[in-house]
Coordinates of C-alpha atoms in Angstrom, one line a residue:
X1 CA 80.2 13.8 -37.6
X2 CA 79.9 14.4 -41.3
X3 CA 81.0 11.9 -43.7
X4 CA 84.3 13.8 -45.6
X5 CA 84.9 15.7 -41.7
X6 CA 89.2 15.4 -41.3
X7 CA 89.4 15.3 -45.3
X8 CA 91.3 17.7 -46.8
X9 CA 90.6 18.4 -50.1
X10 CA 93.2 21.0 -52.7
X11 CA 90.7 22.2 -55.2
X12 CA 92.6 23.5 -58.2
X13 CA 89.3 24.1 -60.5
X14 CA 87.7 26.6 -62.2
X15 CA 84.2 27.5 -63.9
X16 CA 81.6 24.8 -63.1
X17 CA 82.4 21.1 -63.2
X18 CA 85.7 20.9 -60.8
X19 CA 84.0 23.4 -58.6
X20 CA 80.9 21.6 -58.0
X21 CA 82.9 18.2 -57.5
X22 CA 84.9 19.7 -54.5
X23 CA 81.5 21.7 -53.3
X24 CA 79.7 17.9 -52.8
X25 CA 82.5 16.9 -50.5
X26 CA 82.7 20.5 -48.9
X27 CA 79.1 20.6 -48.2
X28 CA 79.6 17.0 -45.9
X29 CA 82.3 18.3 -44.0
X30 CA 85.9 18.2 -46.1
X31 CA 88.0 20.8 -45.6
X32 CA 88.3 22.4 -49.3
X33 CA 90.7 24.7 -49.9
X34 CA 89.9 26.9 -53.6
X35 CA 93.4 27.7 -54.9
X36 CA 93.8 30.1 -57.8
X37 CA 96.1 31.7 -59.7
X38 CA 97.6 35.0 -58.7
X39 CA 96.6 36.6 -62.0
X40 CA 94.0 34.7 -63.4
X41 CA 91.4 34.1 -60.4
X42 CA 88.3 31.4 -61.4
X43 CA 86.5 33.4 -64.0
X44 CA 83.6 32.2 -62.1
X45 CA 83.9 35.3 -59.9
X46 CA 83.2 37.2 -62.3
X47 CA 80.3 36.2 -63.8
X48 CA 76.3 36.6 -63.0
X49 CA 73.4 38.9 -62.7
X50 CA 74.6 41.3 -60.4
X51 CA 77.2 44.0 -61.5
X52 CA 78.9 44.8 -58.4
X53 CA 79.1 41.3 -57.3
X54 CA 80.9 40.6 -60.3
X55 CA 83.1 43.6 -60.0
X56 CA 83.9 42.7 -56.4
X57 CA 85.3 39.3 -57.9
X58 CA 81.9 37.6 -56.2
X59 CA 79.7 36.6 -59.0
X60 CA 77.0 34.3 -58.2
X61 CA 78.1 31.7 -60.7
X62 CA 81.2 31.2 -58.4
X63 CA 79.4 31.9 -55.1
X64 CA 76.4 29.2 -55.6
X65 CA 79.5 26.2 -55.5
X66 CA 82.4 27.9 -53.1
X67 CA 80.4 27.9 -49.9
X68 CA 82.1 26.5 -46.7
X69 CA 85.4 26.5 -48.7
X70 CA 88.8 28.5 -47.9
X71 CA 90.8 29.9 -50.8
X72 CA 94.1 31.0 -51.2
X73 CA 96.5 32.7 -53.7
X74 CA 99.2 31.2 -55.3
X75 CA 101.3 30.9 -58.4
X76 CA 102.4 27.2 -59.5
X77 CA 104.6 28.2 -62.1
X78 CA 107.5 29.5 -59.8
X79 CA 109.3 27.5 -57.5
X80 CA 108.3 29.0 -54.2
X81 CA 104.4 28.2 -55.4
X82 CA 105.4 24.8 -56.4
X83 CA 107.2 24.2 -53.0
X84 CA 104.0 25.3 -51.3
X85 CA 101.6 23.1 -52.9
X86 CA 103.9 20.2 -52.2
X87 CA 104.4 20.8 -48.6
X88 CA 100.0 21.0 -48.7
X89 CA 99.7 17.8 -50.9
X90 CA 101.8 15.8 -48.4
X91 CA 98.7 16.1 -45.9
X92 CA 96.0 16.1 -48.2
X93 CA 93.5 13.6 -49.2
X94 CA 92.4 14.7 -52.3
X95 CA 93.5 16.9 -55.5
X96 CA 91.0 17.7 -57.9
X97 CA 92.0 19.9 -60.8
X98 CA 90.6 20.1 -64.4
X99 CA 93.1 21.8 -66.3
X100 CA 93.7 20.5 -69.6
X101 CA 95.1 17.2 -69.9
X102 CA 98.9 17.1 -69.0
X103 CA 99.1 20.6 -67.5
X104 CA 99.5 19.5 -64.1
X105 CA 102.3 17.2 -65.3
X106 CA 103.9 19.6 -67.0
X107 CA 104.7 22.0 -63.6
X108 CA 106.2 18.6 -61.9
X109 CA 102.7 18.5 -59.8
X110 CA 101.0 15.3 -61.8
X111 CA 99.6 12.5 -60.1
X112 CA 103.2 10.3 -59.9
X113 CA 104.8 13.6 -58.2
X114 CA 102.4 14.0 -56.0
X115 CA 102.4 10.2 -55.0
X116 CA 106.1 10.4 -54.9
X117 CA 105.3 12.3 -51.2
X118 CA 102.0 11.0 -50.1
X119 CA 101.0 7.6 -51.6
X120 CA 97.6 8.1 -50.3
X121 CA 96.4 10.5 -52.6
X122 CA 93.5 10.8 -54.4
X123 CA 94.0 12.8 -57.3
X124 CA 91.2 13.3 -60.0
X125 CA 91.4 14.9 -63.2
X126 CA 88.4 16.2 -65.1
X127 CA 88.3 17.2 -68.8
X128 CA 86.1 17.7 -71.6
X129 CA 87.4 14.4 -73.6
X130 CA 89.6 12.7 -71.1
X131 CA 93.5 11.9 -71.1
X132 CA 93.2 9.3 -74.0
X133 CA 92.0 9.1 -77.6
X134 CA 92.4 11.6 -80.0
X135 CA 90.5 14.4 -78.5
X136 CA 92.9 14.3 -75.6
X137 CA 93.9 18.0 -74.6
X138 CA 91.1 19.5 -76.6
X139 CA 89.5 22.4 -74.7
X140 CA 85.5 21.9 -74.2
X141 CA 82.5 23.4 -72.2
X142 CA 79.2 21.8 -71.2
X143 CA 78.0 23.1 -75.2
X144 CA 80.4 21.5 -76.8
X145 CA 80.3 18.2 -74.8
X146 CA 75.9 18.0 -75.5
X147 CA 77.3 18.6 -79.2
X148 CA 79.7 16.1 -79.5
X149 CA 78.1 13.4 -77.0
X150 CA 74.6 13.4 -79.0
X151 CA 72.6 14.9 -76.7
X152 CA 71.7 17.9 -78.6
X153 CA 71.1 15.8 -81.2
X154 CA 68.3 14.1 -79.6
X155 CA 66.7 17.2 -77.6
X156 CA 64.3 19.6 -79.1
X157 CA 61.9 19.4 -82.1
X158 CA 62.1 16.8 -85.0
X159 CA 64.5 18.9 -87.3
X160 CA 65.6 21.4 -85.0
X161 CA 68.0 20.4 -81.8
X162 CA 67.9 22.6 -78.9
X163 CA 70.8 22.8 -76.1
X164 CA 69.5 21.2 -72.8
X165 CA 69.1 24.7 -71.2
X166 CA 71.3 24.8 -67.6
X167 CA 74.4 23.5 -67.9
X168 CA 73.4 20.0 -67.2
X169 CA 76.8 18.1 -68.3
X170 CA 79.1 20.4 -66.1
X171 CA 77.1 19.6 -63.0
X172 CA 76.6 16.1 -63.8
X173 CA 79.9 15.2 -64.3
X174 CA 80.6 17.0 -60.9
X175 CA 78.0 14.8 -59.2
X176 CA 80.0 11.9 -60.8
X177 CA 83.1 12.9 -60.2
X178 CA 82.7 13.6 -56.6
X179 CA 80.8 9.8 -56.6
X180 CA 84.6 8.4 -57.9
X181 CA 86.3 10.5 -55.5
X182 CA 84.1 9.4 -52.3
X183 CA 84.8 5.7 -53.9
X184 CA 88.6 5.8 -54.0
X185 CA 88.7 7.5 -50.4
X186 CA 86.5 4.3 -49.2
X187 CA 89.1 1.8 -51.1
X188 CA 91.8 4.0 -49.5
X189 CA 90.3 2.7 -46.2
X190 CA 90.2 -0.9 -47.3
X191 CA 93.5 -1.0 -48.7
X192 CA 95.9 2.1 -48.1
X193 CA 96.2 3.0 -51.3
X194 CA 95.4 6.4 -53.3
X195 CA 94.6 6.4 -57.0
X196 CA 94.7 8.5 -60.1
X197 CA 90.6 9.2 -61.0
X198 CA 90.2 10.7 -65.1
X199 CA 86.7 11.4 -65.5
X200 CA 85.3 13.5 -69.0
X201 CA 82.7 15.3 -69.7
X202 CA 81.8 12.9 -72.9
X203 CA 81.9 10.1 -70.8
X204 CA 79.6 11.5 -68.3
X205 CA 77.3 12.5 -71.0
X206 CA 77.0 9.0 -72.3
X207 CA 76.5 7.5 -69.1
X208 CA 73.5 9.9 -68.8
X209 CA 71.9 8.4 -71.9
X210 CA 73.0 5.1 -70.7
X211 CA 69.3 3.6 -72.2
X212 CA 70.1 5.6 -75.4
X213 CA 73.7 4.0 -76.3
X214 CA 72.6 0.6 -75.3
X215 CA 69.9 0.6 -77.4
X216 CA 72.2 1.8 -80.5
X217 CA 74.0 -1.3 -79.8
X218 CA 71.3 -3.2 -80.3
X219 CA 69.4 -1.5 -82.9
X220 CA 72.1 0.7 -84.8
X221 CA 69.0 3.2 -84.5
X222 CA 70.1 6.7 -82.6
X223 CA 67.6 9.2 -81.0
X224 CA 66.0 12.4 -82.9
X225 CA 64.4 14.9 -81.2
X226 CA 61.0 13.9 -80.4
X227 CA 59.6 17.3 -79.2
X228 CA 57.3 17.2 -76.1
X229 CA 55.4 14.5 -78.2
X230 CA 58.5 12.5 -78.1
X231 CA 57.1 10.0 -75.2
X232 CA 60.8 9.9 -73.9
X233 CA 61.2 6.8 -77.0
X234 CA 58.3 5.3 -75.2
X235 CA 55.9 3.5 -77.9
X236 CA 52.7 4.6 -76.3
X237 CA 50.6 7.8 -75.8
X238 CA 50.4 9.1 -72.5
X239 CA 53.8 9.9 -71.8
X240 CA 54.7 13.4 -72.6
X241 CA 53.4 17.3 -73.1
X242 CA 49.4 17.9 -73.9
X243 CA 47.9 21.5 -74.3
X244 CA 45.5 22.1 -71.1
X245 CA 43.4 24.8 -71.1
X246 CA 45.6 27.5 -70.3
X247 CA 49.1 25.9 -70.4
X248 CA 51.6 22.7 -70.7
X249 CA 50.8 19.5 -68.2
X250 CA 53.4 16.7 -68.4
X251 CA 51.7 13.5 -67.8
X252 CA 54.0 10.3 -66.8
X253 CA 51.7 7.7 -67.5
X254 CA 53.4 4.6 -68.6
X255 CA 52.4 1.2 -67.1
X256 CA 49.5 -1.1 -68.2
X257 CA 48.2 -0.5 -64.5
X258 CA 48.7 3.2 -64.8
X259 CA 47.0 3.5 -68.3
X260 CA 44.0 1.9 -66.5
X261 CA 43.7 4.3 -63.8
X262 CA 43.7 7.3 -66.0
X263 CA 41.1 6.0 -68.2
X264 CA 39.0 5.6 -65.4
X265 CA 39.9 9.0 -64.4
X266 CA 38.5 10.3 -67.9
X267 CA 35.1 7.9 -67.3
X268 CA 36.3 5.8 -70.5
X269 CA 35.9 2.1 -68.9
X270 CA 35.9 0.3 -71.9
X271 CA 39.9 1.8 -72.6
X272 CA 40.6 0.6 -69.1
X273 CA 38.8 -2.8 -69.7
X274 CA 41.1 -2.8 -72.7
X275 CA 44.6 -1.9 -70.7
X276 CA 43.6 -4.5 -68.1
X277 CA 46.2 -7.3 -69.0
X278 CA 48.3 -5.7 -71.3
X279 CA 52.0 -5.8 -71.6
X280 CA 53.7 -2.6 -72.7
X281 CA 54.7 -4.1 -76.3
X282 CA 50.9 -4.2 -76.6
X283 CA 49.9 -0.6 -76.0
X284 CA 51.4 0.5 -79.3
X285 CA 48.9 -1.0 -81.0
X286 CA 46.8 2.2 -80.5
X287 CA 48.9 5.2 -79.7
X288 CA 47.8 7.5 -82.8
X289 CA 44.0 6.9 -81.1
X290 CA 45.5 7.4 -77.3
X291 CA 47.3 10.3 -78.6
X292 CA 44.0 12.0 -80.0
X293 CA 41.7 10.6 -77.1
X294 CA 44.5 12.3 -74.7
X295 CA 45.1 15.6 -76.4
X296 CA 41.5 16.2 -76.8
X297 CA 40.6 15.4 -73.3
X298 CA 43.4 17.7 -71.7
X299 CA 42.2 20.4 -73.7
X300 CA 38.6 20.5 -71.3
X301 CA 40.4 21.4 -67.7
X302 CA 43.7 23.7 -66.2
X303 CA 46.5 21.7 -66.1
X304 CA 46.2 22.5 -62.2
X305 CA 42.9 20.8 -62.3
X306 CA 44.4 17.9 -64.0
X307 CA 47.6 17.7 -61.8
X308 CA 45.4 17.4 -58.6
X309 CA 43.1 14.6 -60.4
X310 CA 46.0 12.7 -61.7
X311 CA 47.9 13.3 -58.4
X312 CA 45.0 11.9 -56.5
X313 CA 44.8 9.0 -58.5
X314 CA 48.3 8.0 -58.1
X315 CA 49.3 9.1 -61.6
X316 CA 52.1 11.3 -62.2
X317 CA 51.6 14.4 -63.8
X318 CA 52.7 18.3 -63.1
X319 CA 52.0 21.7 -64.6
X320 CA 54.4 23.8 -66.2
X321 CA 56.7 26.0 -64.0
X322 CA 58.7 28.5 -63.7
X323 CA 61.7 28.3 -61.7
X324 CA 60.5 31.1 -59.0
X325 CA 57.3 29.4 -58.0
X326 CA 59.5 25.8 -57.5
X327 CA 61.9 27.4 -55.6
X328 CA 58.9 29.0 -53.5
X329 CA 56.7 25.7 -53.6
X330 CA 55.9 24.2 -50.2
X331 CA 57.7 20.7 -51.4
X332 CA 61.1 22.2 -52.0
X333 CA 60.6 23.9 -48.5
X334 CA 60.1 20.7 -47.3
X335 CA 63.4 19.4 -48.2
X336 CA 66.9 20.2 -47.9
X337 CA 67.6 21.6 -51.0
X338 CA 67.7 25.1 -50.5
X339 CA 70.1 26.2 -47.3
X340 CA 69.7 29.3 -45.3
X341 CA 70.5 33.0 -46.6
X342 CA 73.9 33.4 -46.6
X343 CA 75.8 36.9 -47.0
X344 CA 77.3 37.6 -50.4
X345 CA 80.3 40.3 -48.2
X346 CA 78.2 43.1 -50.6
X347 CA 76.3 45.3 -48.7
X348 CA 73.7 43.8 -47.6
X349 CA 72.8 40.9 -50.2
X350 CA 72.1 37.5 -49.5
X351 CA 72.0 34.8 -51.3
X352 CA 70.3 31.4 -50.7
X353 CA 72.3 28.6 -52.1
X354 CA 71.8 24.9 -53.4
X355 CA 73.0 22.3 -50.7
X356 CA 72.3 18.7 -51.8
X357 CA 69.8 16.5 -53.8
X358 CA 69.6 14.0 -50.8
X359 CA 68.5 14.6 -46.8
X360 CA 70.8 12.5 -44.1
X361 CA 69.0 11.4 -40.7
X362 CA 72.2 12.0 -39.1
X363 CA 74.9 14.9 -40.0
X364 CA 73.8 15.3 -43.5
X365 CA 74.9 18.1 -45.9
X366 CA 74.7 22.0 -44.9
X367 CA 76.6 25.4 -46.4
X368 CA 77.4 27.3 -42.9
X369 CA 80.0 29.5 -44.0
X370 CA 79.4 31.5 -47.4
X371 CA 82.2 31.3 -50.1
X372 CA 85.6 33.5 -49.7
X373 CA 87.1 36.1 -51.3
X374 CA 89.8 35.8 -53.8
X375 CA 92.8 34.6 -51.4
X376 CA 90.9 35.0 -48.0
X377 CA 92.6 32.2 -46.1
X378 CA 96.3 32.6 -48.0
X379 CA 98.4 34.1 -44.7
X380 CA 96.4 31.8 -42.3
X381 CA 97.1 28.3 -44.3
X382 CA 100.4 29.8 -45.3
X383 CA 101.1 30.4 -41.0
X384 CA 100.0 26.6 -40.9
X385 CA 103.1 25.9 -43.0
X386 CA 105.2 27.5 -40.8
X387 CA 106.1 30.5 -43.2
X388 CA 105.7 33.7 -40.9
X389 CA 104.6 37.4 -41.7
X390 CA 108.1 38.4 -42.8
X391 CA 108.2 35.6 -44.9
X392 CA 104.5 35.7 -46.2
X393 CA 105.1 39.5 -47.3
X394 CA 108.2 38.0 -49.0
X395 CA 106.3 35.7 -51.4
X396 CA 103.6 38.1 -52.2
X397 CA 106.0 40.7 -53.2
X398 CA 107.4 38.3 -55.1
X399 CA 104.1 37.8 -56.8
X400 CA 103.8 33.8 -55.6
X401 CA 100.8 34.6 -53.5

């Protein structure tokens, strides 16, 4: 049995956060049901690589997070919609919607309504900035979040900030979203209650440089971008980017124990007599030499060659990749990852998608079905209801569904 198997989740999201929250519990089980808007479907669907997909209201951007989900049609603003989404919240477990803040409220279908007729609920709310502060109700996207949180200010070169490249903060707060959500069903269990969950993108982005604000506090001193020289803020050389002979190797070398091994790796026992005994304040005391010892020696093998050396001694260090040959590595085929082809309902496509970070020993997480079409499951959840076909051809002419 998978863990969220019996919960039933109402996923009123759109573009990449609040989908990828409801796909974590949809991937263990819940039953997620994708409801949009009658005239303005997830935009999701219409964006990615493929043309046709897109035009077919299937992008890949909304296909990689709707697997094993059903979706219907239906329009909140008028009565009949409103009535319908009631009569589904009263059995539901969760609501997760990410509209701006007060919107729900605003239609009569906030958190207090909707714990008016089932107490139980878990209802979470994701935003750019939250539903406090001054920023409440201000639209954002994962750009303007790395912007405003600091990130971007302390990614790139020294002098010129970069944007973390995927959309790290959308997917992040997802992942930490659907954490809260998975908490409050667990309290739920201990004490019968449902709760109100308001989680931002800002906040998420600060808890990701957790090491980075805490230090402010400390120091009043705020990250630049250190480039691939940068030692992730670490005060020693051999943490970072060196120049092998034909490309980038990332070395993670950064314990007094670990700085020993490597220079007995590069035959240089009197640096490793040196590192033996040393605390990790102390290793400063020599970076700019490390630095130039490190970048020279690099420079004499493949970063291949060095990744198997350093791998073999226990040290961590990788060559640069591209995204096809770590999707096609034998280690991520290992895993769980990546889950089997699934059809895209376009010809004969198929697309593989992302399940989970994690690998269960029991009933652990799996994409079996692939994601639905713009209002696939409306008549069959509406038939659950009670409504029947007379009545279901009623509301869509009327434009509710």
């Amino acid at each position: 049995m998978q863990a969220f198997e019996g919960i039933r989740v109402l996923d009123l999201t759109h573009v990449l956060a609040g989908p990828f929250t409801s796909y974590q519990l949809a991937v263990l089980g819940a039953d997620v049901i994708k409801i949009e808007a009658v005239d303005r479907p997830d935009m999701n669907r219409e964006i990615g690589p493929i043309a046709d997909l897109n035009d077919a209201m299937r992008g890949s951007h909304f296909q990689c997070q709707a697997g094993n989900k059903r979706a219907m049609t239906l329009n909140l603003k008028t009565d009949s919609g409103k009535e319908i989404f009631e009569a589904l919240a009263k059995d539901a477990d969760v609501i997760v919607e990410n509209y701006r803040s007060g919107a729900m409220d605003r239609l009569g279908l906030g958190f207090e309504d909707i714990r008016a007729i089932n107490p139980g609920i878990v209802y979470c709310s994701l935003t750019g900035f939250g539903n406090s502060g001054p920023k409440r109700g201000h639209a954002a996207f994962d750009n303007v979040i790395q912007a405003y949180s600091g990130l971007m200010a302390a990614t790139g070169d020294p002098g010129n900030p970069y944007q973390v490249g995927p959309p790290v903060l959308d997917y992040g707060t997802g992942a930490q979203a659907a954490f809260a959500i998975a908490s409050a069903l667990f309290r739920r269990e201990r004490c019968g209650e449902g709760q109100h969950i308001d989680i931002a993108m800002l906040d998420a982005a600060l808890m990701f440089m957790t090491s980075n604000a805490v230090n402010y506090s400390l120091t009043g001193w705020a990250p630049v971008p250190p480039g691939n020289r940068g030692g992730g803020g670490g005060p020693f050389a051999g943490y970072g980017w060196y120049d092998a002979a034909d490309t980038l190797l990332a070395i993670g070398v950064v314990t007094p124990a670990q700085h020993v091994r490597m220079w007995q790796l590069f035959g240089r026992e009197d640096l490793a007599e040196e590192a033996r005994g040393m605390r990790m304040k102390d290793m400063e005391t020599n970076r700019a030499r490390d630095e130039a010892l490190l970048t020279d020696i690099v420079k004499t093998k493949t970063a291949d060659e060095w990744e198997a050396l350093f791998n073999e001694a226990g040290l961590p260090a990788a060559r640069m990749r591209s995204l096809d040959e770590a999707l096609s590595s034998d280690q991520v085929a290992s895993r769980g990852v990546l889950g089997d082809p699934l059809p895209t309902q376009a010809d004969s496509d198929h697309m593989t998608p992302t399940v989970a970070a994690f690998v269960c020993s029991e009933d652990g997480p799996s994409v079996t079905r692939p994601a639905p079409s713009l209002g696939q499951d409306t008549d069959v959840i509406l038939q659950d209801l009670g409504y029947d076909p007379r009545a279901i051809a009623a509301l869509r002419e009327a434009g509710v569904v």
